[in-house]
Coordinates of N, CA, C and O in Angstrom, one line a residue:
X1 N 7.7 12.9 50.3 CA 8.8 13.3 49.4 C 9.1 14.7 49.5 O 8.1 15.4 49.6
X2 N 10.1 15.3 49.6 CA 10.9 16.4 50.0 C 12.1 16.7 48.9 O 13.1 16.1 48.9
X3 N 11.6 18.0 48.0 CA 12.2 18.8 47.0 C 12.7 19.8 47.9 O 12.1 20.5 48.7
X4 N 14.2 19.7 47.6 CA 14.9 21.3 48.0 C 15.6 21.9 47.0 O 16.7 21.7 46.5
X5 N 14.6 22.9 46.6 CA 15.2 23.9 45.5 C 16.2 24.7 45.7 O 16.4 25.4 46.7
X6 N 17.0 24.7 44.8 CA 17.7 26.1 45.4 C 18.1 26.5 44.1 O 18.9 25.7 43.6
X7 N 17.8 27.6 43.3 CA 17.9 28.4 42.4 C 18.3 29.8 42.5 O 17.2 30.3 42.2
X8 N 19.1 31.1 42.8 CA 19.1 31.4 43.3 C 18.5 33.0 42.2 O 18.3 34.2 42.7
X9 N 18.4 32.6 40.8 CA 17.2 33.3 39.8 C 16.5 32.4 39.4 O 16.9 31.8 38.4
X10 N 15.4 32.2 39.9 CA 14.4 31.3 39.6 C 13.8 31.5 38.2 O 13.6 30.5 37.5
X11 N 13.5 33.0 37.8 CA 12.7 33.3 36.9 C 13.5 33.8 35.9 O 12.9 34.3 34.9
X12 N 15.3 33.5 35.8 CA 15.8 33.4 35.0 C 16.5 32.0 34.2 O 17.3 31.9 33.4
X13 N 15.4 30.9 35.2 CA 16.1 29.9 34.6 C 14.7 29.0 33.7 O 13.8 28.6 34.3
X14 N 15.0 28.9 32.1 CA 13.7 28.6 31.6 C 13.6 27.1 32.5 O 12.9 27.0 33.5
X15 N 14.5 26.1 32.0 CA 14.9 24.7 32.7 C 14.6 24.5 33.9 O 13.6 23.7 34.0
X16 N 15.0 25.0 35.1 CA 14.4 25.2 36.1 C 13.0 25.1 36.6 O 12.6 24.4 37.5
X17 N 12.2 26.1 35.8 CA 11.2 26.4 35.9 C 10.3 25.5 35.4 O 9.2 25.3 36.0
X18 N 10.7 24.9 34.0 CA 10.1 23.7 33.7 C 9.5 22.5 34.3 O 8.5 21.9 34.4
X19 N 11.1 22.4 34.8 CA 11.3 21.1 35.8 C 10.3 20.8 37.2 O 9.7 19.9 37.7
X20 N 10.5 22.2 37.6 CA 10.0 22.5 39.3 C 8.6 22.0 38.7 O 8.1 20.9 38.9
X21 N 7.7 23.2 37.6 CA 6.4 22.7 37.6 C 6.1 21.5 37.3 O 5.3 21.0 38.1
X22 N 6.6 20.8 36.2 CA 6.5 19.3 36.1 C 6.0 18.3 37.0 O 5.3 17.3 36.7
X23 N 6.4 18.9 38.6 CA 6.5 17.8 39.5 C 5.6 18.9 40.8 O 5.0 18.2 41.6
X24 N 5.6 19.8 40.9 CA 5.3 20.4 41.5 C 3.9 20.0 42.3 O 3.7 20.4 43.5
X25 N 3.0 19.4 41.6 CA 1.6 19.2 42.3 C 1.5 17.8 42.4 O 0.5 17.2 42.4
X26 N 3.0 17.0 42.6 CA 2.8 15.3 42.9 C 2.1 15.4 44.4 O 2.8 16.1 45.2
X27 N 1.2 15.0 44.7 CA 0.4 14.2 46.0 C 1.9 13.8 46.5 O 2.8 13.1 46.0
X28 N 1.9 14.7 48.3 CA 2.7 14.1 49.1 C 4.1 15.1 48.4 O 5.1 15.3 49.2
X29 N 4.1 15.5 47.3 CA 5.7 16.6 47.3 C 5.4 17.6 48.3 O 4.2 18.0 48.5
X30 N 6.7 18.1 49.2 CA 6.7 19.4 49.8 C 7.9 20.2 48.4 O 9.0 20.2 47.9
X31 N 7.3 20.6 48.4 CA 9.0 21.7 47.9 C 9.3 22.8 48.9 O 8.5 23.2 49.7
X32 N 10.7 23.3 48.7 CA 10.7 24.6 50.0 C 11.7 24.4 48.7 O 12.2 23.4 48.1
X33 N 11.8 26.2 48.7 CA 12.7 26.9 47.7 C 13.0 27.8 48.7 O 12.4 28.6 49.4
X34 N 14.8 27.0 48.5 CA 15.4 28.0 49.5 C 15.8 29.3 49.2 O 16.6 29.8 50.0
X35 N 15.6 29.7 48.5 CA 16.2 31.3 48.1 C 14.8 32.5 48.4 O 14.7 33.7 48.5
X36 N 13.9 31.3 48.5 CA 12.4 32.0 49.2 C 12.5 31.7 50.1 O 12.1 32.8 50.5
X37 N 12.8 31.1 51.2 CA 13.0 30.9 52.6 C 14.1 31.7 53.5 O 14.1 32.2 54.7
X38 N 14.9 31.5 52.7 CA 16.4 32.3 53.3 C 17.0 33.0 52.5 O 18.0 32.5 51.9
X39 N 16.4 34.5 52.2 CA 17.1 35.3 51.2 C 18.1 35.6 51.9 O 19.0 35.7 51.2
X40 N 18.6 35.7 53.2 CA 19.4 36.3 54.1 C 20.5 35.2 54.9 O 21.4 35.6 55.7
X41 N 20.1 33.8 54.4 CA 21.0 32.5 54.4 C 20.8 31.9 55.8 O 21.4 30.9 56.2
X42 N 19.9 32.5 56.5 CA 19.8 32.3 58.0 C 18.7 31.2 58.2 O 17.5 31.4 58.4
X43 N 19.4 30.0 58.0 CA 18.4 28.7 57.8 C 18.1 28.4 58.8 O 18.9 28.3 59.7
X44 N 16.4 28.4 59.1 CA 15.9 27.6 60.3 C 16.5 25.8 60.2 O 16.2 25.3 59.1
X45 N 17.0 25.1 61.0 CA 17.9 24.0 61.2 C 17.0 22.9 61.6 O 17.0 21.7 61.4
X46 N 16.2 23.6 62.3 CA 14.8 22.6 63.4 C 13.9 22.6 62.2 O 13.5 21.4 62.0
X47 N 13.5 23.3 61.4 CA 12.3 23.0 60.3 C 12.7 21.9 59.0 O 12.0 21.0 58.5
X48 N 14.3 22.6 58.7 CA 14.5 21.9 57.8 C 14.7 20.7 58.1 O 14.3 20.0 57.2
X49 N 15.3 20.1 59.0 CA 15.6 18.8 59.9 C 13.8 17.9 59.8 O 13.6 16.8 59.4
X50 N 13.2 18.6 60.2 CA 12.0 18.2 60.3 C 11.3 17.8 58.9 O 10.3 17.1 58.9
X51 N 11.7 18.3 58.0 CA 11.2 17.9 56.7 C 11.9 16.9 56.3 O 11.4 15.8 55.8
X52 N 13.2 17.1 56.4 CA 14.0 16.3 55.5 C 13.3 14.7 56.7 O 12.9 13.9 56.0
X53 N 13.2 14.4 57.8 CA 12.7 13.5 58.7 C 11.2 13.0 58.8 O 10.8 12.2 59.6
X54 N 10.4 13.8 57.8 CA 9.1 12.9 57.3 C 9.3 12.9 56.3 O 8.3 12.9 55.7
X55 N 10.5 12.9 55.3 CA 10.4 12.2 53.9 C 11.3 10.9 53.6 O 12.4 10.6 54.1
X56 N 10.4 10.2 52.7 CA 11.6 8.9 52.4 C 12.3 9.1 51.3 O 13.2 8.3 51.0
X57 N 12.1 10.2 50.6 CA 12.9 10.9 49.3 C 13.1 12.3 49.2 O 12.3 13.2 49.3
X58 N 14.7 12.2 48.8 CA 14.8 13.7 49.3 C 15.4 14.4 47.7 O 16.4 13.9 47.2
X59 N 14.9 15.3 47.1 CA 15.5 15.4 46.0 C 16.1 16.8 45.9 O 15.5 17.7 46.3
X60 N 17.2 17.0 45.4 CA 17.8 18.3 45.3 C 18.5 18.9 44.2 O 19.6 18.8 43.8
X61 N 17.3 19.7 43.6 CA 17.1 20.3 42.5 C 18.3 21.9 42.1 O 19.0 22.3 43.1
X62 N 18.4 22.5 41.1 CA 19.9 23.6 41.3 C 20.7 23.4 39.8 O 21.1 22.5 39.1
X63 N 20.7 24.7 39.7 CA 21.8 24.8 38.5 C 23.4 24.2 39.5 O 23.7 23.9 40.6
X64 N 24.1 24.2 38.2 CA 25.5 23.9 38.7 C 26.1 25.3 38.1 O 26.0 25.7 36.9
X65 N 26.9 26.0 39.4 CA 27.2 26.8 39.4 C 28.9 27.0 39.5 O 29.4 26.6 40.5
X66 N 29.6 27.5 38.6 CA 31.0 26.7 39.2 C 31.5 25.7 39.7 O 32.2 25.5 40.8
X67 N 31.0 24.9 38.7 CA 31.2 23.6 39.1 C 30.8 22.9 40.5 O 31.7 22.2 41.0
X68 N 29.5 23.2 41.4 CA 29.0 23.2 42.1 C 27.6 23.5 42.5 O 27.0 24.1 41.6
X69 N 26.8 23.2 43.5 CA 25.7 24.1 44.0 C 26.1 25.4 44.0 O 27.2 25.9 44.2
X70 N 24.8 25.9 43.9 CA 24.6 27.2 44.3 C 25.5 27.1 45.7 O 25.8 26.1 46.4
X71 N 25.8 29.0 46.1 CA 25.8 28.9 47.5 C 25.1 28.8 48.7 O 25.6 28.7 49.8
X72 N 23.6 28.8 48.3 CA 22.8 28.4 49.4 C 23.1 26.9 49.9 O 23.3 26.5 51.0
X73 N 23.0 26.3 48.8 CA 22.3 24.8 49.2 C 23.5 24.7 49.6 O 23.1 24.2 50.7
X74 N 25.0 24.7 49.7 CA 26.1 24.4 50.1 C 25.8 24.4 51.5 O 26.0 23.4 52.3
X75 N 25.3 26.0 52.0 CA 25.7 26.2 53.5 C 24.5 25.5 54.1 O 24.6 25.0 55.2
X76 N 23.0 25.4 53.2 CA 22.6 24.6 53.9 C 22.9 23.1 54.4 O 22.8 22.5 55.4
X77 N 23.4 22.8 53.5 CA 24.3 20.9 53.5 C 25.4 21.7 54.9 O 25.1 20.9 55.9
X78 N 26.0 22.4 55.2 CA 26.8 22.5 55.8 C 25.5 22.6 57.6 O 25.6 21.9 58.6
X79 N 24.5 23.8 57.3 CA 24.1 24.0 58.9 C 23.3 23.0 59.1 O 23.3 22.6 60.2
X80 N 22.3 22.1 57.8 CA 21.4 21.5 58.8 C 22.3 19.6 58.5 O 21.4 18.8 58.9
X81 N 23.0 19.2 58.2 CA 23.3 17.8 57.7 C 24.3 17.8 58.9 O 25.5 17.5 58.7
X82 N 24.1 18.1 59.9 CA 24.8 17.8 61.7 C 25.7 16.7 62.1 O 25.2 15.6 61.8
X83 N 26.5 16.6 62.4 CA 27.1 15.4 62.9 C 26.5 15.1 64.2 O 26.8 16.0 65.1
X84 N 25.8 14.1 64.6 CA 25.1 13.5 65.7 C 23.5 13.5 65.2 O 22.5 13.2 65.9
X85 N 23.4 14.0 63.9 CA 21.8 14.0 63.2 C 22.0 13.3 62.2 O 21.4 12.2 62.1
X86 N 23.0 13.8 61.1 CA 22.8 13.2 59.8 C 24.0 12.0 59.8 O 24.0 11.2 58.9
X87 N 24.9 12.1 60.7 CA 26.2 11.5 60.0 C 26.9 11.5 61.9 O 26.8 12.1 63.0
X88 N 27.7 10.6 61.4 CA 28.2 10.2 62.8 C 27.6 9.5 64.1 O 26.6 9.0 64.0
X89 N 28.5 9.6 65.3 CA 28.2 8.7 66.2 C 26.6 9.2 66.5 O 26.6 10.5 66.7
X90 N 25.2 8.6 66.6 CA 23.9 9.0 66.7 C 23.3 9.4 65.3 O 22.2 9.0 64.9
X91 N 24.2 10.0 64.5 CA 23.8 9.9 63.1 C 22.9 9.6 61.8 O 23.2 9.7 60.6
X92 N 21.7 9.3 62.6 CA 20.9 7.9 61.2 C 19.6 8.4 61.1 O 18.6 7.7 60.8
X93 N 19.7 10.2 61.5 CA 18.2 10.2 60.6 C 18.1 10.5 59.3 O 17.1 11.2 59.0
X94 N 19.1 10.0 58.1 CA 19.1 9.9 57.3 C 19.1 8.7 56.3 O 18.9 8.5 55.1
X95 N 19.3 8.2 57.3 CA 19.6 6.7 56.6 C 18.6 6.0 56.1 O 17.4 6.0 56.6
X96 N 19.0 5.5 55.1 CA 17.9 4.5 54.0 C 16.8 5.5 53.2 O 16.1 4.9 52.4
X97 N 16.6 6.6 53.2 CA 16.1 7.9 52.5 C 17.2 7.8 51.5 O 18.4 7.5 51.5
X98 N 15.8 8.2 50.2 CA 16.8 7.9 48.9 C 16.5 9.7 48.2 O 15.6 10.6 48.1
X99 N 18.0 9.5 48.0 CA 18.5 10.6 47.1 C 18.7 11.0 45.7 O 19.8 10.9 45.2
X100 N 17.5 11.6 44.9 CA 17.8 12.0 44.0 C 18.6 13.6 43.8 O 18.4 14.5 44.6
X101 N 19.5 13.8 42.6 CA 19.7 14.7 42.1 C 19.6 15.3 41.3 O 20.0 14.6 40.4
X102 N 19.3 16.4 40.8 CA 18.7 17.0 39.8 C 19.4 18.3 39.3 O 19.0 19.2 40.1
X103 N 20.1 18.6 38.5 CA 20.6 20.0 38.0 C 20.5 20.2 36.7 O 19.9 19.3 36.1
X104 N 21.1 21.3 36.1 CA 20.9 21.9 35.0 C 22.3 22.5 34.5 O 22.8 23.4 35.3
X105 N 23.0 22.4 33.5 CA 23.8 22.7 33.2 C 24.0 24.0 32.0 O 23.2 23.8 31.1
X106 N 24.7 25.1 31.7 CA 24.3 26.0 30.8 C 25.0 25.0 29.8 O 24.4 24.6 28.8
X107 N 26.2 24.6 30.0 CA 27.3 23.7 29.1 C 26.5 22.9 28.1 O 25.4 22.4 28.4
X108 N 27.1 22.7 26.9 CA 26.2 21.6 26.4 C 27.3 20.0 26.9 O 28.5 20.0 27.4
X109 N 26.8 19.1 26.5 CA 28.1 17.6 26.7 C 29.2 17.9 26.2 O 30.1 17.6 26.9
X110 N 29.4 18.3 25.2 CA 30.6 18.7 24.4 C 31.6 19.7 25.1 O 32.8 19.8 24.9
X111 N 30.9 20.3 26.0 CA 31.9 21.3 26.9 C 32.4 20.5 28.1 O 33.4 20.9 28.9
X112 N 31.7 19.2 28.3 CA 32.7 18.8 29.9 C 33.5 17.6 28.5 O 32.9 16.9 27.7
X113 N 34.2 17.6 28.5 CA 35.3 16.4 28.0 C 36.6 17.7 27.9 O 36.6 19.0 28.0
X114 N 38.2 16.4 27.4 CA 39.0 16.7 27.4 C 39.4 18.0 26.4 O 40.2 18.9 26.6
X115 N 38.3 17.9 25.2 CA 38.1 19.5 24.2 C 37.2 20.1 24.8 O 36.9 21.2 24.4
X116 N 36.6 19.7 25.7 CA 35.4 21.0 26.1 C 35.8 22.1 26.7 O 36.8 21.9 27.3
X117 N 35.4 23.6 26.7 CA 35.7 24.4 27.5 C 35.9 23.7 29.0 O 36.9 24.2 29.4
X118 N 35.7 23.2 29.4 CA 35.4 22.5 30.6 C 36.5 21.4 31.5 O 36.6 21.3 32.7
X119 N 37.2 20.8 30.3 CA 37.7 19.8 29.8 C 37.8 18.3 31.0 O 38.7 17.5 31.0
X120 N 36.8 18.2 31.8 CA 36.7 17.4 32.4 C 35.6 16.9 32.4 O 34.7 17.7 32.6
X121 N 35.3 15.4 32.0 CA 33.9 15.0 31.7 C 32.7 15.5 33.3 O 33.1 15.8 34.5
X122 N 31.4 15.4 32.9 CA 30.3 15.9 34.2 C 30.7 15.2 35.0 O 31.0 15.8 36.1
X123 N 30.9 14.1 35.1 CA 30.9 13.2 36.3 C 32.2 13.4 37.2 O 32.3 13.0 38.3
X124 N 33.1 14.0 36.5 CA 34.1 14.7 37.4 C 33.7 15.4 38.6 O 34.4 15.5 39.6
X125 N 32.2 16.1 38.2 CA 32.1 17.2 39.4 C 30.7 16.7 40.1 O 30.1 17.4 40.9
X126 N 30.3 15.4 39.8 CA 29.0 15.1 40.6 C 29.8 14.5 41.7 O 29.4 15.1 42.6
X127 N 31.1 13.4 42.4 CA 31.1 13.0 43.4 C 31.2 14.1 44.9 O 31.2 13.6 46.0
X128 N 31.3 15.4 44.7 CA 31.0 15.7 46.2 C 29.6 15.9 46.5 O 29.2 15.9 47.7
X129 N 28.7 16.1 45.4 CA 27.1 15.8 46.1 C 27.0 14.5 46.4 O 27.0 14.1 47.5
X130 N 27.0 14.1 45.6 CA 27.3 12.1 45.8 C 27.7 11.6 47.5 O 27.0 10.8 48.2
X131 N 28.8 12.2 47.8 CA 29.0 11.7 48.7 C 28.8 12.4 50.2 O 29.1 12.0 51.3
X132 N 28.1 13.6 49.7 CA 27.5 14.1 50.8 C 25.9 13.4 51.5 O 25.3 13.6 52.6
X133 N 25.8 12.8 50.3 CA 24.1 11.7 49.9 C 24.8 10.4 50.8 O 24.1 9.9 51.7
X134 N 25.8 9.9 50.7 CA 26.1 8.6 50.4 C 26.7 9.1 52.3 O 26.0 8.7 53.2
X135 N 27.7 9.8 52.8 CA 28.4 10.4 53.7 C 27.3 9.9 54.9 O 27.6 9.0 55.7
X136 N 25.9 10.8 54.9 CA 24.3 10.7 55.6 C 23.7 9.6 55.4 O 22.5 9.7 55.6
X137 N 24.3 8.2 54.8 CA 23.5 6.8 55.1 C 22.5 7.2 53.8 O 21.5 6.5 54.0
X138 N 22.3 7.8 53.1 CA 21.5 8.1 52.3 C 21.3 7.3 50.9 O 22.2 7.7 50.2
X139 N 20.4 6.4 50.2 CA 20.8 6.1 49.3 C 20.6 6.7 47.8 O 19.6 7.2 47.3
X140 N 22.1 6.6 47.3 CA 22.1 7.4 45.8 C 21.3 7.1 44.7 O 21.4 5.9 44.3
X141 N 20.6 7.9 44.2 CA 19.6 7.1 42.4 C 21.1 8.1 41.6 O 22.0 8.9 41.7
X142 N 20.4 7.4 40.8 CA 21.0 7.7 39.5 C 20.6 9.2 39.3 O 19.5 9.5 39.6
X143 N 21.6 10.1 38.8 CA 21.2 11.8 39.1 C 20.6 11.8 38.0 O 20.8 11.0 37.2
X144 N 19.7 12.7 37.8 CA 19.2 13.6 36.3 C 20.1 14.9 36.0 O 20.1 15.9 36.8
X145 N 21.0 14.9 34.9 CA 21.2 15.9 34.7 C 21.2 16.6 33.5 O 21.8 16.3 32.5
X146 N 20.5 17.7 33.7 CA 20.5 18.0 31.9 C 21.3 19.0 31.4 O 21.1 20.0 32.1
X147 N 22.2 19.2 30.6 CA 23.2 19.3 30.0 C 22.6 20.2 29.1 O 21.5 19.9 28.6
X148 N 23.5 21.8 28.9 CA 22.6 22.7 27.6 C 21.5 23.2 27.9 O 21.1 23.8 26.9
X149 N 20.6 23.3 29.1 CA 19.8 23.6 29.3 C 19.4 25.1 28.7 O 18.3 25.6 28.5
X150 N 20.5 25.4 28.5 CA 20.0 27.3 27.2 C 19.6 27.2 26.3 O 18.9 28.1 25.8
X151 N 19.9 25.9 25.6 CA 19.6 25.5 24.2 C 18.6 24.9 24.0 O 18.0 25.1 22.9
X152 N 18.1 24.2 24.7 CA 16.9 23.2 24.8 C 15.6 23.7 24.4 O 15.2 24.8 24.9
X153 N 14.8 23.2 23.5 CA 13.5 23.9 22.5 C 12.3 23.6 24.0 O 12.6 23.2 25.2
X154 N 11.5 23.8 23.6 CA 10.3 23.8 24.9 C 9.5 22.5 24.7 O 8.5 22.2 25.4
X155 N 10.1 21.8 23.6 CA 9.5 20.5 23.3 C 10.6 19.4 24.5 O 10.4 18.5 25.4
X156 N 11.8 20.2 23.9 CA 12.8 19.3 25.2 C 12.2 19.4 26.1 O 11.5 18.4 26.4
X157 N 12.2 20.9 27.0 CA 12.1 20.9 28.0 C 10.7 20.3 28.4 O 10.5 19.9 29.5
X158 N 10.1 20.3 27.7 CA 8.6 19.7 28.4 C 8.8 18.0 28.6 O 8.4 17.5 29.7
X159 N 9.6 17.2 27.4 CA 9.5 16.1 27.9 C 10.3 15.5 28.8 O 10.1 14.3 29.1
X160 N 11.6 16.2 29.3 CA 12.2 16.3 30.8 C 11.3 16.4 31.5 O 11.1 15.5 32.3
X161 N 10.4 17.6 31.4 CA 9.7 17.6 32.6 C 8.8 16.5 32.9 O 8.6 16.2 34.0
X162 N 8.2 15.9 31.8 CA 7.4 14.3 32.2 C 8.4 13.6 32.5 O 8.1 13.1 33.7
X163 N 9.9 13.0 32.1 CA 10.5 12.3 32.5 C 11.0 12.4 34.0 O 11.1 11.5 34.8
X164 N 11.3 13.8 34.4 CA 11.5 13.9 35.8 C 10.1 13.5 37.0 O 10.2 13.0 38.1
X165 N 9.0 13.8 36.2 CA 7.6 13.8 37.1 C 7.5 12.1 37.1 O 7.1 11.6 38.2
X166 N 7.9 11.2 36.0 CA 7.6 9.5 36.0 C 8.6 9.4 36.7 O 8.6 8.3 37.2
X167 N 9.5 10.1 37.0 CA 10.3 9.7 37.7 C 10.5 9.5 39.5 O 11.2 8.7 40.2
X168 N 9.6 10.7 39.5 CA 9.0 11.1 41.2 C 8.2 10.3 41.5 O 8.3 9.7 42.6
X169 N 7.1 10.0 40.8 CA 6.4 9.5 41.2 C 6.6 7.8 41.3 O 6.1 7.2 42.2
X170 N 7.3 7.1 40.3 CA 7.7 5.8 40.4 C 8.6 5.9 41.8 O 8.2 4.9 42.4
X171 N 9.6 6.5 42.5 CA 10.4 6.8 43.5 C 9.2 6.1 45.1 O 9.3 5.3 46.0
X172 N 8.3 7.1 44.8 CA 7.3 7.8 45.8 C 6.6 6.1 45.7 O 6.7 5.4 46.7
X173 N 6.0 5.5 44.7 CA 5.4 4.2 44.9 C 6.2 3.2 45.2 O 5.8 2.2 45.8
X174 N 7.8 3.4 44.5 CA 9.0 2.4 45.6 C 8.8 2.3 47.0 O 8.4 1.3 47.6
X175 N 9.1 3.7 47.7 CA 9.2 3.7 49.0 C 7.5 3.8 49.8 O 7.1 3.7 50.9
X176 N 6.7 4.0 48.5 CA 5.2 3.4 49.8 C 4.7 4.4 50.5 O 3.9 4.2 51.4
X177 N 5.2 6.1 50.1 CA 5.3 7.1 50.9 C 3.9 6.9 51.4 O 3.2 6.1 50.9
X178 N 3.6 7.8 52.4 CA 2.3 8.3 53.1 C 1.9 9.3 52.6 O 2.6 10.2 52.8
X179 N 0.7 9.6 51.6 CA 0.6 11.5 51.5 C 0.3 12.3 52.7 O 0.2 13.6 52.6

């Protein structure tokens, strides 16, 4: 199982930080936090390829930032998700690897709808990760996303963090992983 972080203030995000620990010492998780790997954006392509190709779950954790990933994980989806690797003619070393997502929103629910600051419900802005999952033969779960994450008491945040961790781990005994 294969966590790709990408935060790009890790120690400014309480939620984040929560979350990552929660799950962080599952048997068989790698995490690579990309803002620790590539402060300078210069993604190794052969390593990351190689991780994302011994896992049968790939999860991709990240505030939403303008209505988006961060800019790391963008350009990483851009250098290492290859046409003749992930997607296209030769294409399928992604295939049947299941995709969870994971973000954090400052917004509370009330800000994505037609009165929200926002005024477009969340799920407006999840289909281009969606289909970047779905694009790579990849299968979609149902995303986690937590909404308000500024507001959230530490009782919240703690029991996200078990629900995200029952969550990994039920994933991990679906697919049978290897540790």
């Amino acid at each position: 199982m294969l966590l790709i972080f990408a935060h790009p203030y890790p120690d400014k995000s309480r939620a984040n930080r929560v979350l990552l620990e929660a799950v962080r010492d599952i048997d068989g998780l790698s995490v690579r936090s990309l803002y620790d790997l590539y402060p300078g954006f210069d993604i190794d392509v052969p390593a990351e390829q190689a991780a994302l190709t011994r896992a049968q779950v790939v999860v991709w954790q990240h505030p939403i930032y303008w209505y988006a990933p961060p800019g790391l994980l963008k350009h990483w989806f851009d250098k290492v998700l290859l046409r003749g690797w992930a997607y296209g003619k030769g294409g399928d070393a992604l295939r049947g690897k299941r995709c969870l997502w994971v973000t954090t929103t400052g917004g509370e629910p009330a800000a994505y709808g037609p009165d929200g600051m926002h005024r477009l419900p969340f799920d407006e802005y999840v289909p281009p990760v969606e289909q970047t999952a779905r694009f790579c033969q990849m299968i979609w779960e149902q995303q986690l996303i937590v909404p308000g994450s500024h507001q959230l008491s530490n009782d919240e945040l703690d029991a996200l963090g078990r629900a995200y961790r029952a969550r990994l781990e039920l994933l991990q005994r679906d697919t049978k992983e290897a540790p």
